[in-house]
PDB file of C-alpha atoms in Angstrom:
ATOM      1  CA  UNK A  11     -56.539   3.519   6.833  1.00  0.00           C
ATOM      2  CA  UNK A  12     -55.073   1.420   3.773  1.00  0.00           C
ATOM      3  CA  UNK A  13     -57.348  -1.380   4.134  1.00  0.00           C
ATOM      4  CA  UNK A  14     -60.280   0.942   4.812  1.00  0.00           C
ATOM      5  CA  UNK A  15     -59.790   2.846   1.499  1.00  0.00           C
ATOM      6  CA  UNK A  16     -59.696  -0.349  -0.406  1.00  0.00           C
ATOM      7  CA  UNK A  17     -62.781  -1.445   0.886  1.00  0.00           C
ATOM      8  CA  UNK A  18     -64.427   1.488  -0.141  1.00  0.00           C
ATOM      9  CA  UNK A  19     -62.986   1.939  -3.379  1.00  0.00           C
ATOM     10  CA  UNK A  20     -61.358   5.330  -3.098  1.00  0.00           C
ATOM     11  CA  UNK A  21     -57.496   6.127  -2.933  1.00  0.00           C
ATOM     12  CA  UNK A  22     -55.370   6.451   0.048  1.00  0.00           C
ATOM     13  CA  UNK A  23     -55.593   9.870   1.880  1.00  0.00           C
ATOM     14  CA  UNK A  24     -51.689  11.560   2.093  1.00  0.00           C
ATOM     15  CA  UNK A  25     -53.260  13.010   4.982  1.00  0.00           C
ATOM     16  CA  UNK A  26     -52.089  10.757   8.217  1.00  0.00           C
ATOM     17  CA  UNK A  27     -54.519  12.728  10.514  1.00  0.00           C
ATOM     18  CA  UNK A  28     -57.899  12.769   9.080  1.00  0.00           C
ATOM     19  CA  UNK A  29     -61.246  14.276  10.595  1.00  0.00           C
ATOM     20  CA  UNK A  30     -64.239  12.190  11.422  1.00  0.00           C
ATOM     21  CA  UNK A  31     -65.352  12.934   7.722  1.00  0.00           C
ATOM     22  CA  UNK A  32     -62.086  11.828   6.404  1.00  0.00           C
ATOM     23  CA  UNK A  33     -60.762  15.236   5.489  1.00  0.00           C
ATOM     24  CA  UNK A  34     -57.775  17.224   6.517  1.00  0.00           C
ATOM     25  CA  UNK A  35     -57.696  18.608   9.968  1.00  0.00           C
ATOM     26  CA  UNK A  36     -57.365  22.819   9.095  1.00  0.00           C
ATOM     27  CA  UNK A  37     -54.410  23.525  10.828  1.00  0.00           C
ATOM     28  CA  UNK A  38     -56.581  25.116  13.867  1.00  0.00           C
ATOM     29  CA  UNK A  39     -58.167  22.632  15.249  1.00  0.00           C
ATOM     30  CA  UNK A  40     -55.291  20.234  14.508  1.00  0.00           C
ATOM     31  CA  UNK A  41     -53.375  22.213  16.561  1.00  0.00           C
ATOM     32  CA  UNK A  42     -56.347  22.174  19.266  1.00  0.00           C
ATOM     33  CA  UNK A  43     -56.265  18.456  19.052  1.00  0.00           C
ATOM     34  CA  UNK A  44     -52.640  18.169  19.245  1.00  0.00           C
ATOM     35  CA  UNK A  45     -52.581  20.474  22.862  1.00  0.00           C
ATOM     36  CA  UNK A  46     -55.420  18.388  23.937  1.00  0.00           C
ATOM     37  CA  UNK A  47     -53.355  15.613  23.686  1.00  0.00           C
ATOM     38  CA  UNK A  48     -50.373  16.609  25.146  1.00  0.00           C
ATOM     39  CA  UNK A  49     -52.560  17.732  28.040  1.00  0.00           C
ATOM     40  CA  UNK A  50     -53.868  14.340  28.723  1.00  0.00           C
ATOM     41  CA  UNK A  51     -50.551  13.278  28.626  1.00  0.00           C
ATOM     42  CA  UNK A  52     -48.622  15.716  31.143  1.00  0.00           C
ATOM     43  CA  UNK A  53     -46.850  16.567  28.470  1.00  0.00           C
ATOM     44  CA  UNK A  54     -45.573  20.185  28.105  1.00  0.00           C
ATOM     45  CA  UNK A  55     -46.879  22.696  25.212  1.00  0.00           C
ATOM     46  CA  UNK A  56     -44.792  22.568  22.499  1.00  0.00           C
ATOM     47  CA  UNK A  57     -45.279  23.985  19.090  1.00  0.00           C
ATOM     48  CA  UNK A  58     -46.845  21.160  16.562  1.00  0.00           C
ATOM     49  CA  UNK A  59     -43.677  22.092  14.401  1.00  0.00           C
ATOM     50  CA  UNK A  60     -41.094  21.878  17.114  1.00  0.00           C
ATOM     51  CA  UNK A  61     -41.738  17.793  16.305  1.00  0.00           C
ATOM     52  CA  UNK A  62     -40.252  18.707  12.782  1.00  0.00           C
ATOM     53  CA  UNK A  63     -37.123  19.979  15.005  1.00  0.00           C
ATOM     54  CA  UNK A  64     -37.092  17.192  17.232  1.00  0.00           C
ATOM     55  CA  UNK A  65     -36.959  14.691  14.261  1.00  0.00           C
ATOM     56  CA  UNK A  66     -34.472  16.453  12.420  1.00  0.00           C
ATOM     57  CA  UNK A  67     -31.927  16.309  15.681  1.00  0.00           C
ATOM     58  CA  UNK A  68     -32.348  12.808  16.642  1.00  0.00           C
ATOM     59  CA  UNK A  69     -31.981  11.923  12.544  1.00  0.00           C
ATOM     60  CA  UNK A  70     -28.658  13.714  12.910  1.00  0.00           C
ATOM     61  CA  UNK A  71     -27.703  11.649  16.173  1.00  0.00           C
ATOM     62  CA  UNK A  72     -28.286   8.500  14.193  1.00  0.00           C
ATOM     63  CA  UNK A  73     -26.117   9.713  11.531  1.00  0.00           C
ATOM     64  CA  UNK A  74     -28.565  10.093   8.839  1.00  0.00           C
ATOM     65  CA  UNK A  75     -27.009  12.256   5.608  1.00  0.00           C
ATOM     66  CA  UNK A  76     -27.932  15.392   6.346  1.00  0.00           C
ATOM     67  CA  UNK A  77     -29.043  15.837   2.580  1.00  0.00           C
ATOM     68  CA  UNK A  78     -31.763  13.092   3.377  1.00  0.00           C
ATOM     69  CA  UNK A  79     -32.814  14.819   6.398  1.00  0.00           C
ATOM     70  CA  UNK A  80     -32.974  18.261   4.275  1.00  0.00           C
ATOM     71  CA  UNK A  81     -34.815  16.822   2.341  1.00  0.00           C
ATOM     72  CA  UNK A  82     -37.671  15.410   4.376  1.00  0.00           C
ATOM     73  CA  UNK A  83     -41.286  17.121   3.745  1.00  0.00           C
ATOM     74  CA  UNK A  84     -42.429  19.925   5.799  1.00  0.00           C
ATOM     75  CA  UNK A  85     -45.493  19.172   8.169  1.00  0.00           C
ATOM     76  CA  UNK A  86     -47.137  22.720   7.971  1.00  0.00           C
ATOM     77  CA  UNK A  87     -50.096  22.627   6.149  1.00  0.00           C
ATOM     78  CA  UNK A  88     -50.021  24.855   2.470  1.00  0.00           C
ATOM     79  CA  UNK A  89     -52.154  28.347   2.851  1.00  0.00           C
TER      80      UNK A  89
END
């Protein structure tokens, strides 16, 4: 993504899923995309957030402060 933004002049997205036109997924079909993807996967349905959950725990089992993992930005999308 870095090296395609140079090449085209513009600024890195903050985005880390984009669509096809390089925008930011709206948080419905993100959340399509992300159940699709668990699907292929045989992965059981879990809430897009839950990951947020799931990162904070296993910060907290590698003894991260848990200031730092407080602290870490929140993956919903701003309505």
């Amino acid at each position: 993504r870095q090296l395609q933004a140079v090449n085209a002049g513009e600024g890195l997205s903050p985005w880390v899923f984009l669509s096809p036109e390089g925008l930011r997924w709206d948080e419905r079909n993100l959340t399509r995309g992300f159940y699709r993807c668990l699907d292929q996967a045989g992965l059981r349905q879990v809430r897009l957030h839950d990951l947020r959950h799931t990162y904070a725990s296993l910060m907290a089992e590698a003894s991260a402060p848990p200031k730092y993992v407080q602290k870490q930005p929140d993956i919903r999308p701003s309505r």
